[in-house]
mmCIF file of C-alpha atoms in Angstrom:
data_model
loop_
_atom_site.group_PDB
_atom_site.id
_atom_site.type_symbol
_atom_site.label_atom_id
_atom_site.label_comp_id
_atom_site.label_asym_id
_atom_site.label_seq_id
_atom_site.Cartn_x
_atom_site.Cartn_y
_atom_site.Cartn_z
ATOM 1 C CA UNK R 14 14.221 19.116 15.432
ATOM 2 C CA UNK R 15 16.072 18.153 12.239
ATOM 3 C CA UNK R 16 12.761 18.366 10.150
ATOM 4 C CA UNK R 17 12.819 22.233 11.316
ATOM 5 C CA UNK R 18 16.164 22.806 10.184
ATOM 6 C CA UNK R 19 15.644 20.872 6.912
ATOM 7 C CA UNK R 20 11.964 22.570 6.064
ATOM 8 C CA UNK R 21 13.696 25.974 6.802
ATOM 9 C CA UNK R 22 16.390 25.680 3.830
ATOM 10 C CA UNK R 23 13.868 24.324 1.809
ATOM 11 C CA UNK R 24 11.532 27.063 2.137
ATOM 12 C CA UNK R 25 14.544 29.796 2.059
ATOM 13 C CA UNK R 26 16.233 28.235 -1.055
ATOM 14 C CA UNK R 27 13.006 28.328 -3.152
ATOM 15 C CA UNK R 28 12.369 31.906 -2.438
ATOM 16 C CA UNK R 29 15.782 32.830 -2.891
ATOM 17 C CA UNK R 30 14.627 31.074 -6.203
ATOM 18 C CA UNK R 31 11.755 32.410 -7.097
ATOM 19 C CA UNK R 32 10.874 35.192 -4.798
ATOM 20 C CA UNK R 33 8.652 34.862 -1.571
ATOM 21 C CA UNK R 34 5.220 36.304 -3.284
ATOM 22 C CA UNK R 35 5.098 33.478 -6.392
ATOM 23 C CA UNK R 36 6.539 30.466 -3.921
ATOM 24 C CA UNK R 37 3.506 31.520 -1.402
ATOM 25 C CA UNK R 38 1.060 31.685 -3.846
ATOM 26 C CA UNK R 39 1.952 28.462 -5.654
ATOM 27 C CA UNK R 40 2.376 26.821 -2.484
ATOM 28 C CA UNK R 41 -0.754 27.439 -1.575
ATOM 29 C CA UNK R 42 -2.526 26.245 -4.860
ATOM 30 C CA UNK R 43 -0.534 22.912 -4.630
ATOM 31 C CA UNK R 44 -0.845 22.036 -0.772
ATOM 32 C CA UNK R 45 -4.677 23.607 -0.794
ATOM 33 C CA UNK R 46 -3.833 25.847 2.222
ATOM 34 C CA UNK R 47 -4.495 29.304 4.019
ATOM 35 C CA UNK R 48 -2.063 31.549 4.535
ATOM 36 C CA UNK R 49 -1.998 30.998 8.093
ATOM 37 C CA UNK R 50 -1.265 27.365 7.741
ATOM 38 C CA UNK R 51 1.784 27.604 4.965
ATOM 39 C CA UNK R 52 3.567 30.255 6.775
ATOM 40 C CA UNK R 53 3.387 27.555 9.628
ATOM 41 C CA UNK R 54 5.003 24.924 7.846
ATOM 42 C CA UNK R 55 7.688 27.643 5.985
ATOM 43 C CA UNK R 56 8.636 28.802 9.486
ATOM 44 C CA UNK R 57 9.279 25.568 10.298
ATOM 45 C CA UNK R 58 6.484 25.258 13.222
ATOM 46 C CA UNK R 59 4.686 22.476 11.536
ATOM 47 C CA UNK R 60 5.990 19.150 9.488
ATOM 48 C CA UNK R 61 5.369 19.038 6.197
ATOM 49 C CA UNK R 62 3.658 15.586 5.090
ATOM 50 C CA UNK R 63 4.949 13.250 2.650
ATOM 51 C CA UNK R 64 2.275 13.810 0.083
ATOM 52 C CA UNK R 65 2.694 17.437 0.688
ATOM 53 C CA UNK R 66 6.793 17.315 0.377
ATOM 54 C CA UNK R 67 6.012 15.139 -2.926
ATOM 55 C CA UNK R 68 3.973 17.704 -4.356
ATOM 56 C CA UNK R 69 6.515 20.230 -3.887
ATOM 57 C CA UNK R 70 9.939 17.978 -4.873
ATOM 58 C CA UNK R 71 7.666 17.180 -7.977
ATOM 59 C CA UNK R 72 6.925 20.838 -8.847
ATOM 60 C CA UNK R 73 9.717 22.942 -7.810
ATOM 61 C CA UNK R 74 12.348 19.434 -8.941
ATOM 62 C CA UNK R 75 13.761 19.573 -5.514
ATOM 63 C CA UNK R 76 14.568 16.616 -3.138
ATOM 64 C CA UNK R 77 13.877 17.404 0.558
ATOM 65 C CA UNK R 78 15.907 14.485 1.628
ATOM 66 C CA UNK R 79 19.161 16.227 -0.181
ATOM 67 C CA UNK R 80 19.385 18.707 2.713
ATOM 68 C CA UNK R 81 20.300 15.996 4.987
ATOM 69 C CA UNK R 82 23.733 16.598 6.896
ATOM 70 C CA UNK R 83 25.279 13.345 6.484
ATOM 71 C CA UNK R 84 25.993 11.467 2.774
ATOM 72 C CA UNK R 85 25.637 8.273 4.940
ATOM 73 C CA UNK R 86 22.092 9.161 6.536
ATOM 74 C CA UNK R 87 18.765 8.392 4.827
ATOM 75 C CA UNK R 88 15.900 10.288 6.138
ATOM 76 C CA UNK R 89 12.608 8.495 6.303
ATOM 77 C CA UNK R 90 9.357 9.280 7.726
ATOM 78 C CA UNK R 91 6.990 6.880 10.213
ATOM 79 C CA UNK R 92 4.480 7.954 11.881
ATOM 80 C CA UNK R 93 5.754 7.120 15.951
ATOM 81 C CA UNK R 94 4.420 10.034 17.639
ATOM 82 C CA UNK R 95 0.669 9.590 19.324
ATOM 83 C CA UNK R 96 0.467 6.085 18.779
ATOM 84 C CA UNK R 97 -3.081 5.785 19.512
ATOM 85 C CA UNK R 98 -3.691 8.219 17.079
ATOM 86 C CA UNK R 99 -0.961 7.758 14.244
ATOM 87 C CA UNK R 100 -1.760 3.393 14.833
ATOM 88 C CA UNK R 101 -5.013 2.695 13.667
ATOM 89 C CA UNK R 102 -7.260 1.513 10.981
ATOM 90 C CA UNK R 103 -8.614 5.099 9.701
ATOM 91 C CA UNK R 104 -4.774 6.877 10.435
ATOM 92 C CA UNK R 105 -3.608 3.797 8.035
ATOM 93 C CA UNK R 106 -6.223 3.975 5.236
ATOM 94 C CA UNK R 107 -6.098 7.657 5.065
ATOM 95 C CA UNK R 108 -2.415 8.058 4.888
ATOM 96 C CA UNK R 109 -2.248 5.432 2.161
ATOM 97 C CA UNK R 110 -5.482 7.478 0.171
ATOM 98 C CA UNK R 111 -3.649 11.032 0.466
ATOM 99 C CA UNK R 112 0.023 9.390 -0.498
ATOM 100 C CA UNK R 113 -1.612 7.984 -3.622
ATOM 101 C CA UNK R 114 -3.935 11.277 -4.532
ATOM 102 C CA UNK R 115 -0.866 12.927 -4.333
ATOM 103 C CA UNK R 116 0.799 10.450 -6.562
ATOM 104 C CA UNK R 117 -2.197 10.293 -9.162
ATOM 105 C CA UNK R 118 -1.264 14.418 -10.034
ATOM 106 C CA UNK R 119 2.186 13.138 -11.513
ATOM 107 C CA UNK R 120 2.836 12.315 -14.789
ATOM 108 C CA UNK R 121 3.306 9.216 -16.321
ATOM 109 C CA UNK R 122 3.058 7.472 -12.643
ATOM 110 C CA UNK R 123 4.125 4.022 -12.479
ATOM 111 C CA UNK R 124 4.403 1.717 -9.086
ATOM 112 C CA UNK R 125 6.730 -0.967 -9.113
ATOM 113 C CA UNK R 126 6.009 -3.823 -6.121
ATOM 114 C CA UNK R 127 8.166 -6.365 -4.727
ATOM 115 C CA UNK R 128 5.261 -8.569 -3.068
ATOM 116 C CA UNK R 129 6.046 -11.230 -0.087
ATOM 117 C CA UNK R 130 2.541 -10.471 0.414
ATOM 118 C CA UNK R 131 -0.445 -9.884 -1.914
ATOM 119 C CA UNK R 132 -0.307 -6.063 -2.246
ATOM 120 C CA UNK R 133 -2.790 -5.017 -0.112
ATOM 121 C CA UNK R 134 -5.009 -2.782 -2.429
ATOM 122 C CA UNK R 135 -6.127 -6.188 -3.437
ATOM 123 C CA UNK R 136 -7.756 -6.786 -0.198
ATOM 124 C CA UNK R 137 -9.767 -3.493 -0.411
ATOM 125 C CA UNK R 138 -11.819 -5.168 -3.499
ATOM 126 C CA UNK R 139 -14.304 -7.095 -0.340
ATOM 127 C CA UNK R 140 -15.820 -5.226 2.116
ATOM 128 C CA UNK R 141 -15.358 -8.299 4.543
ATOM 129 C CA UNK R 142 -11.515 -9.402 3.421
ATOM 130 C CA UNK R 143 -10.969 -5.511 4.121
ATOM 131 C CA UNK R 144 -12.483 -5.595 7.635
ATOM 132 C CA UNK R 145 -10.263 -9.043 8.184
ATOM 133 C CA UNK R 146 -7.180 -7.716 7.406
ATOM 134 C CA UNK R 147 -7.924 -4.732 9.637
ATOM 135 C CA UNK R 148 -8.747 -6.714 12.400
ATOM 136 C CA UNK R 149 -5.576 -8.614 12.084
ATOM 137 C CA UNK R 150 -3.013 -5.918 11.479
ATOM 138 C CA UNK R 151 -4.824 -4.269 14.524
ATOM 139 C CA UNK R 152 -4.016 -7.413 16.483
ATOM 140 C CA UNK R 153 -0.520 -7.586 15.508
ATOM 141 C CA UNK R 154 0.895 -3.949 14.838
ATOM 142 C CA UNK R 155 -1.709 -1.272 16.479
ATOM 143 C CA UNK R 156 -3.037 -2.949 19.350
ATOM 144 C CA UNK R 157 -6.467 -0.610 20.118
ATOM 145 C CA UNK R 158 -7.788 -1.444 22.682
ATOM 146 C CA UNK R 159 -11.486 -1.067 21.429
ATOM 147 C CA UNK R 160 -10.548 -3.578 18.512
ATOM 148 C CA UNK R 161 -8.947 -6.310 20.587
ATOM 149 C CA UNK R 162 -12.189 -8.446 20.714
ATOM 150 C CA UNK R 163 -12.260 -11.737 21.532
ATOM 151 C CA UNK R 164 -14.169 -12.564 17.720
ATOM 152 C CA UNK R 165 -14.407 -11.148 14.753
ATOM 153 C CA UNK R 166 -17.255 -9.956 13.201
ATOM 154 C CA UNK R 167 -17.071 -8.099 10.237
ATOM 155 C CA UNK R 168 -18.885 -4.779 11.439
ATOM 156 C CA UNK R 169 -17.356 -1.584 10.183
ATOM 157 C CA UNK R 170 -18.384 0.368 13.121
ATOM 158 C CA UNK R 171 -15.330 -1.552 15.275
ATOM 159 C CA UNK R 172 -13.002 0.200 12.752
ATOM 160 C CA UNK R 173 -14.401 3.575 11.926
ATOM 161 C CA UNK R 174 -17.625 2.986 10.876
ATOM 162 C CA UNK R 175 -18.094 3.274 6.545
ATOM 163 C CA UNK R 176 -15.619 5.805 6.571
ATOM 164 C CA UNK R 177 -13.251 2.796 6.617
ATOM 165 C CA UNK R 178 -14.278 0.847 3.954
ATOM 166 C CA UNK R 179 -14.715 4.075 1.475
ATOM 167 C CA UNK R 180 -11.316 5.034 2.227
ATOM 168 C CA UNK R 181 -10.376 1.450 1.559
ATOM 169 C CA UNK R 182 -12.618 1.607 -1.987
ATOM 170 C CA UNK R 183 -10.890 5.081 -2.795
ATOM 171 C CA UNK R 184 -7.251 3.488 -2.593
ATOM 172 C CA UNK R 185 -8.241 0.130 -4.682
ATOM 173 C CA UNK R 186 -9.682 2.902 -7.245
ATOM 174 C CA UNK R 187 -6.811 5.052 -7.647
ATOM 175 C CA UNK R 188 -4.649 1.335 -7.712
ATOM 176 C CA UNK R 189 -6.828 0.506 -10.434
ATOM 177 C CA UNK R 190 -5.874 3.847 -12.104
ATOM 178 C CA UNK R 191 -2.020 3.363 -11.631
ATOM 179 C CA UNK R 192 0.283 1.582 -14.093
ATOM 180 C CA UNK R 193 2.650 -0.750 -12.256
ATOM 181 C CA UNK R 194 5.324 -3.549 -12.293
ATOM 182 C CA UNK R 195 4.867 -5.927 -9.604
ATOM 183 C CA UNK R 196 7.309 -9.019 -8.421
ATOM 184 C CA UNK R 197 4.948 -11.885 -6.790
ATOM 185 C CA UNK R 198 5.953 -14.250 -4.496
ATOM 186 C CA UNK R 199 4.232 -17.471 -4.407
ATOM 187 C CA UNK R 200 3.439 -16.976 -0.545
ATOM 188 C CA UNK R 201 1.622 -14.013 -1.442
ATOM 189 C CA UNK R 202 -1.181 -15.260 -0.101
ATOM 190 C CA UNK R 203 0.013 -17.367 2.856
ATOM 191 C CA UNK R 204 0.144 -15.234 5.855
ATOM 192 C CA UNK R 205 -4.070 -14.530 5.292
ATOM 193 C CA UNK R 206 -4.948 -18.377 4.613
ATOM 194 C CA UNK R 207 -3.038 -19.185 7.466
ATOM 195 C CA UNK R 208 -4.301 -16.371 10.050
ATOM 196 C CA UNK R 209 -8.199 -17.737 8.798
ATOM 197 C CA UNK R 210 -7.073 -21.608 8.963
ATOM 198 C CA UNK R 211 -5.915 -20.313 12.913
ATOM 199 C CA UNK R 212 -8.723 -18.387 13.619
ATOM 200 C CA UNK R 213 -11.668 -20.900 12.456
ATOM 201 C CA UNK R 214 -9.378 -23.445 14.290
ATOM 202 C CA UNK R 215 -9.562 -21.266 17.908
ATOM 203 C CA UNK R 216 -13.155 -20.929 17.023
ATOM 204 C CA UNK R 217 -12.466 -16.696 16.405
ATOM 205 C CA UNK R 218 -15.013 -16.370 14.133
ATOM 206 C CA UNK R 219 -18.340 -14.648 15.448
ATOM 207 C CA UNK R 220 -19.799 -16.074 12.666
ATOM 208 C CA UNK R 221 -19.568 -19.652 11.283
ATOM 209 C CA UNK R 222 -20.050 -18.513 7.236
ATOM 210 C CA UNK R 223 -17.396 -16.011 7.567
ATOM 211 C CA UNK R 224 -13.618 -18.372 6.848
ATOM 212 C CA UNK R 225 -15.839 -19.574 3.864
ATOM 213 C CA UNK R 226 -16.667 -16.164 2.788
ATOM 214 C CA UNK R 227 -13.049 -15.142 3.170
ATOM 215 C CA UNK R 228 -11.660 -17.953 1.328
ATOM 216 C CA UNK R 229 -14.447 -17.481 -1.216
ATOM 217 C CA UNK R 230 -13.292 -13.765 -1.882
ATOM 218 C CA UNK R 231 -9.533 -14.927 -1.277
ATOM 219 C CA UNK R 232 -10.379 -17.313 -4.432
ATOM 220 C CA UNK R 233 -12.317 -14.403 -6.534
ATOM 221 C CA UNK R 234 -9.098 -12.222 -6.076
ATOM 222 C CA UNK R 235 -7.105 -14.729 -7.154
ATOM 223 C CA UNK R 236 -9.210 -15.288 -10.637
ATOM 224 C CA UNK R 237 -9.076 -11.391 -10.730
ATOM 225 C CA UNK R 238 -4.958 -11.363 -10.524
ATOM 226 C CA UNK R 239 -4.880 -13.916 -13.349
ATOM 227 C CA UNK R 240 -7.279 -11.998 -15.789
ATOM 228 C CA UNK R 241 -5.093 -9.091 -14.885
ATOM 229 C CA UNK R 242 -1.817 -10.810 -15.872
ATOM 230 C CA UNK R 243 -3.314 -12.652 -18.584
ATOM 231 C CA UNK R 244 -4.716 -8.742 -20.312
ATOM 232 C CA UNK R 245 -1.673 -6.923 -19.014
ATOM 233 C CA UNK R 246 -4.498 -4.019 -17.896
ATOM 234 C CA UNK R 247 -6.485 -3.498 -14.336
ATOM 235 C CA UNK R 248 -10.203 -3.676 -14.424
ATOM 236 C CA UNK R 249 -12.086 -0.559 -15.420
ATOM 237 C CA UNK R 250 -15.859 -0.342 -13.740
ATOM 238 C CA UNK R 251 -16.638 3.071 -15.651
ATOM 239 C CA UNK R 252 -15.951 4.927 -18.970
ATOM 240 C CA UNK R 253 -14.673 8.070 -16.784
ATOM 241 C CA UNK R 254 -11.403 5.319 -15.830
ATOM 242 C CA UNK R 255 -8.421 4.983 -17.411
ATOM 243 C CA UNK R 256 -7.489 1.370 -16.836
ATOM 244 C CA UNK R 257 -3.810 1.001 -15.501
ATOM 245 C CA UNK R 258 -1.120 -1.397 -16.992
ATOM 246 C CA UNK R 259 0.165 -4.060 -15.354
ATOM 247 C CA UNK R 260 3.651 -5.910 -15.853
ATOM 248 C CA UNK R 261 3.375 -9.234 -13.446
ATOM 249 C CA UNK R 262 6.547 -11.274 -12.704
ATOM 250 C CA UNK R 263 6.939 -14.544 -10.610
ATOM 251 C CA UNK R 264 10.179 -14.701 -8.231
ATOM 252 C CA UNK R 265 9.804 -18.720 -7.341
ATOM 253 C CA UNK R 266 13.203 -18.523 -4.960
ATOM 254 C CA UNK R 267 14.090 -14.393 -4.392
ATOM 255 C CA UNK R 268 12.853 -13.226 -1.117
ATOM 256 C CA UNK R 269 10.791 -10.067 -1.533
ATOM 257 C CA UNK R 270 10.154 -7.590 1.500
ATOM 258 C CA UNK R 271 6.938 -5.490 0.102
ATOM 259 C CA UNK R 272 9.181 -3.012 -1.270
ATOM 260 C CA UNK R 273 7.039 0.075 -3.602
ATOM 261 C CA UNK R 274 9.334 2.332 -5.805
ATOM 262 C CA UNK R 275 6.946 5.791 -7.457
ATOM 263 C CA UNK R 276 8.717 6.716 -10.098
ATOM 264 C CA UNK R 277 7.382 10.005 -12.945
ATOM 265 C CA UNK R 278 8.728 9.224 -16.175
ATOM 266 C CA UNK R 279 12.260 8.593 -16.108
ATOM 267 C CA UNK R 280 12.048 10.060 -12.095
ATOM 268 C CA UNK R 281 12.300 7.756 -8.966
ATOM 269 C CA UNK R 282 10.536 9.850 -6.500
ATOM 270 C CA UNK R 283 9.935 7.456 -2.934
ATOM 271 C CA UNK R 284 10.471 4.261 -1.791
ATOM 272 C CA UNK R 285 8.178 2.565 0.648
ATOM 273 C CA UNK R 286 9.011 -0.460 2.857
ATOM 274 C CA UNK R 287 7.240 -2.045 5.061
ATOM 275 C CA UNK R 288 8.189 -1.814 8.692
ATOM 276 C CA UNK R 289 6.075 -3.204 11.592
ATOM 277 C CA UNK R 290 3.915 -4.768 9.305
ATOM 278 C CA UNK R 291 1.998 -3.146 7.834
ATOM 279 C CA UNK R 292 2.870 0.166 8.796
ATOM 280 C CA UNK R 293 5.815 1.435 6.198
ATOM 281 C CA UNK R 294 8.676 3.698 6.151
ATOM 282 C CA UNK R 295 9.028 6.510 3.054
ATOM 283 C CA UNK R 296 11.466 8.254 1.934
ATOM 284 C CA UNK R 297 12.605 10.556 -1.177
ATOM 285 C CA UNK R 298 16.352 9.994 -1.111
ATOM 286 C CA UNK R 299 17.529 10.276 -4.350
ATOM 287 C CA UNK R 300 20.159 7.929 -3.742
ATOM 288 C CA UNK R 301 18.134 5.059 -2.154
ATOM 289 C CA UNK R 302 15.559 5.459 -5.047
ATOM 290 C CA UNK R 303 17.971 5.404 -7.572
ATOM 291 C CA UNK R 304 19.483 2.139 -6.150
ATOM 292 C CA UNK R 305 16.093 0.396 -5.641
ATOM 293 C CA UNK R 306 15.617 0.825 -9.188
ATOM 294 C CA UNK R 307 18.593 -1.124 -9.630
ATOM 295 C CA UNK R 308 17.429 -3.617 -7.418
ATOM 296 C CA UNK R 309 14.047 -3.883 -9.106
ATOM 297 C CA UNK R 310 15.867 -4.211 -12.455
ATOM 298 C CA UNK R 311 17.560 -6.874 -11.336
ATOM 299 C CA UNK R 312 15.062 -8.690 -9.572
ATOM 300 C CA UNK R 313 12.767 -8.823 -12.581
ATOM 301 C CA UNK R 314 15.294 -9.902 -15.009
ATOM 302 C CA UNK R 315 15.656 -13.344 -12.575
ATOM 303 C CA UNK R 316 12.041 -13.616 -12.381
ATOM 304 C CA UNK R 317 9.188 -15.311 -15.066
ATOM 305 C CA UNK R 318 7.017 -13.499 -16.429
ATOM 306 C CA UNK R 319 3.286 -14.097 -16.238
ATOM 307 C CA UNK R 320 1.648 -11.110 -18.692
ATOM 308 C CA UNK R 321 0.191 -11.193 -21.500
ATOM 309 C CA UNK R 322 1.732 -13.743 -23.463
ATOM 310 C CA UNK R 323 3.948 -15.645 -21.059
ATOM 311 C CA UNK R 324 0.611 -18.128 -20.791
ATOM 312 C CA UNK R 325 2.692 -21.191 -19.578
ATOM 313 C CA UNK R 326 4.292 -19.161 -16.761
ATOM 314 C CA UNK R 327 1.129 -17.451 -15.793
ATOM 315 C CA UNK R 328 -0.906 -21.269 -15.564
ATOM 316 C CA UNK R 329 1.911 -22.805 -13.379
ATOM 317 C CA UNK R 330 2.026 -19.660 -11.015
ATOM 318 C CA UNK R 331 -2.237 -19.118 -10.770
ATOM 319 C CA UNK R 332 -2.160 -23.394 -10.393
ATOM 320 C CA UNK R 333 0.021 -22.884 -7.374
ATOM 321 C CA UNK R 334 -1.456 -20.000 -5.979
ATOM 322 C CA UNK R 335 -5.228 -22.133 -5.765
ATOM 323 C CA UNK R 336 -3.491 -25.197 -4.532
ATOM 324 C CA UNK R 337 -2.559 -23.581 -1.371
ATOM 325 C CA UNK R 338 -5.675 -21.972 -1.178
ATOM 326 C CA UNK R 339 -6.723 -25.537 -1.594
ATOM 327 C CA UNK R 340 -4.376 -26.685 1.295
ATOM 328 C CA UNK R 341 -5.270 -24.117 3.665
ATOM 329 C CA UNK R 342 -9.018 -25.321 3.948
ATOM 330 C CA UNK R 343 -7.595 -29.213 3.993
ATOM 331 C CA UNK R 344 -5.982 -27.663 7.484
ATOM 332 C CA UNK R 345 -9.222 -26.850 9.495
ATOM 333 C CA UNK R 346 -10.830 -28.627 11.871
ATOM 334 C CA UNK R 347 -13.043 -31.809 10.412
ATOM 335 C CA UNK R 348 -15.806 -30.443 12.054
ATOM 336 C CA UNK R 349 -15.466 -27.338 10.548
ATOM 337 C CA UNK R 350 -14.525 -28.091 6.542
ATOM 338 C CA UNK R 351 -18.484 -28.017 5.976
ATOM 339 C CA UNK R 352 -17.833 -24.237 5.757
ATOM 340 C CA UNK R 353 -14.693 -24.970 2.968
ATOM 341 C CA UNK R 354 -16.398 -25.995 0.007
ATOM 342 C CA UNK R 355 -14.931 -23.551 -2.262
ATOM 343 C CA UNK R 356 -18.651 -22.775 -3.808
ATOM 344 C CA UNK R 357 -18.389 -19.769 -6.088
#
């Protein structure tokens, strides 16, 4: 396979490098393995991971996606074998929690997002929005069987018992932690008002509070995104955190595709875009990272900004955002908009 051929000059260049007895050893301090289970992946019998190959491009400065045989070609990685396996909630959340403990060991981290959609460690803030989103990307993308109920009812043992929503609290945590530039749409939070609006209106809903719980926490995030903005900092809950900055634009006309650049410094490590919604592709070509910088550059500089100061901006933007919100309950059944009151 070509990730053989590409993990075996990796692995022979750096101990050409360095020598076999210091690249083993460090190697096994960075990727926390045995013996046993490097010399698997330096023989080429088993895939490295993303987070692992980050670790090691950020360490040893080397890109793995440089070794590919083609100038044209861009390698990225999706997880299609096993679907049953790779496709779920708990294969999602983890991936997403070991990417981004992977990413909080660089230095001088910073995310930049280009949201169509609300970025989803936003949804990981409510236990029940979480479980929601879940059941609806399930629905969509993963299709498991055991998930495909006729209603839902926000029970975490249908998507991996608590295990789900603690991997869900760890990402929103290390999100938290992260300083990051993000692009927002204003449909950013269409596609979830309208999947509640349909499933309150084909009575999918186990329970009758839930849509006005969702929109209730859909409204709570929102106030949360302006205070945000308005501060230019994420939300701390202890001393031990160090808050992350945030730089907010508003594109009003630009379509964005949820496109996440990593970058270290001065370094643009990976690009992530989402494919199959809301499974991703990644990739560490230096080329395509270097160019979505570009893009990102030039996307913000035709965009408003909405931090700190920018208070007009910011007002219009949050003003539009709770009008829809506003919209989507006007949408529901009559004999349903008892459950819509927007009560906080």
């Amino acid at each position: 396979m070509a990730y053989r051929n590409a993990q075996l000059q990796l692995f022979n260049q750096l101990v050409r490098k360095h020598g076999r007895p210091l690249v083993v050893e460090k190697l096994k301090q960075l990727l926390f393995l045995e013996k046993s289970a490097l010399y698997k992946r330096m023989k080429g019998e088993k895939e490295l991971t993303f987070s692992e190959s980050l670790v090691i491009a950020d360490h040893f400065g080397f890109s793995i996606d440089r070794l590919r045989s083609s100038e044209r070609t861009v390698v990225f990685e999706f997880p299609k074998e096993k679907p049953t396996e790779s496709h779920s909630p708990i294969a999602f959340l983890d991936t997403i929690v070991n990417d981004m403990r992977a990413m909080a060991a660089l230095p001088n981290l910073r995310l930049r997002y280009a949201a169509a959609e609300i970025p989803l460690f936003h949804y990981f803030q409510f236990p029940e929005l979480t479980l929601f989103k879940l059941f609806q990307w399930n629905r969509i993308a993963w299709r498991q069987p055991g998930l495909l109920a006729s209603k839902f009812k926000a029970d975490p043992d249908l998507f991996g018992g608590e295990n789900a929503l603690k991997l869900a609290g760890d990402i929103h945590q290390l999100y938290r932690n992260f300083d990051s530039s993000e692009i927002w749409a204003t449909s950013i939070w269409d596609n979830t008002l309208a999947q509640i609006v349909f499933t309150a209106q084909i009575e999918g809903f186990e329970s009758k509070e839930m849509p006005r719980l969702l929109l209730w926490q859909i409204a709570e995030a929102t106030d949360r995104l302006e205070k945000m903005a308005e501060t230019g900092k994420k939300p701390s809950h202890n001393k031990a955190d160090r808050p992350g900055n945030l730089e907010a634009y508003h594109n009003p006309t630009a379509h964005c595709n949820n496109l996440i650049l990593i970058e270290s410094g001065e370094r643009h490590l990976a690009v992530y875009a989402t494919f199959d919604n809301p499974n991703f592709l990644k990739t560490q070509d230096s080329e395509l990272c270097e160019y979505t910088a570009q893009a990102f550059e030039r996307l913000a500089s035709v965009s408003e900004n909405i931090s700190s100061g920018s208070e007009g901006n910011r007002s219009n933007f949050f003003k539009e955002l709770r009008g829809r919100i506003q919209r989507a309950e006007s949408r529901l059944q009559p004999e349903k908009t008892q459950y819509f009151k927007n009560e906080k």
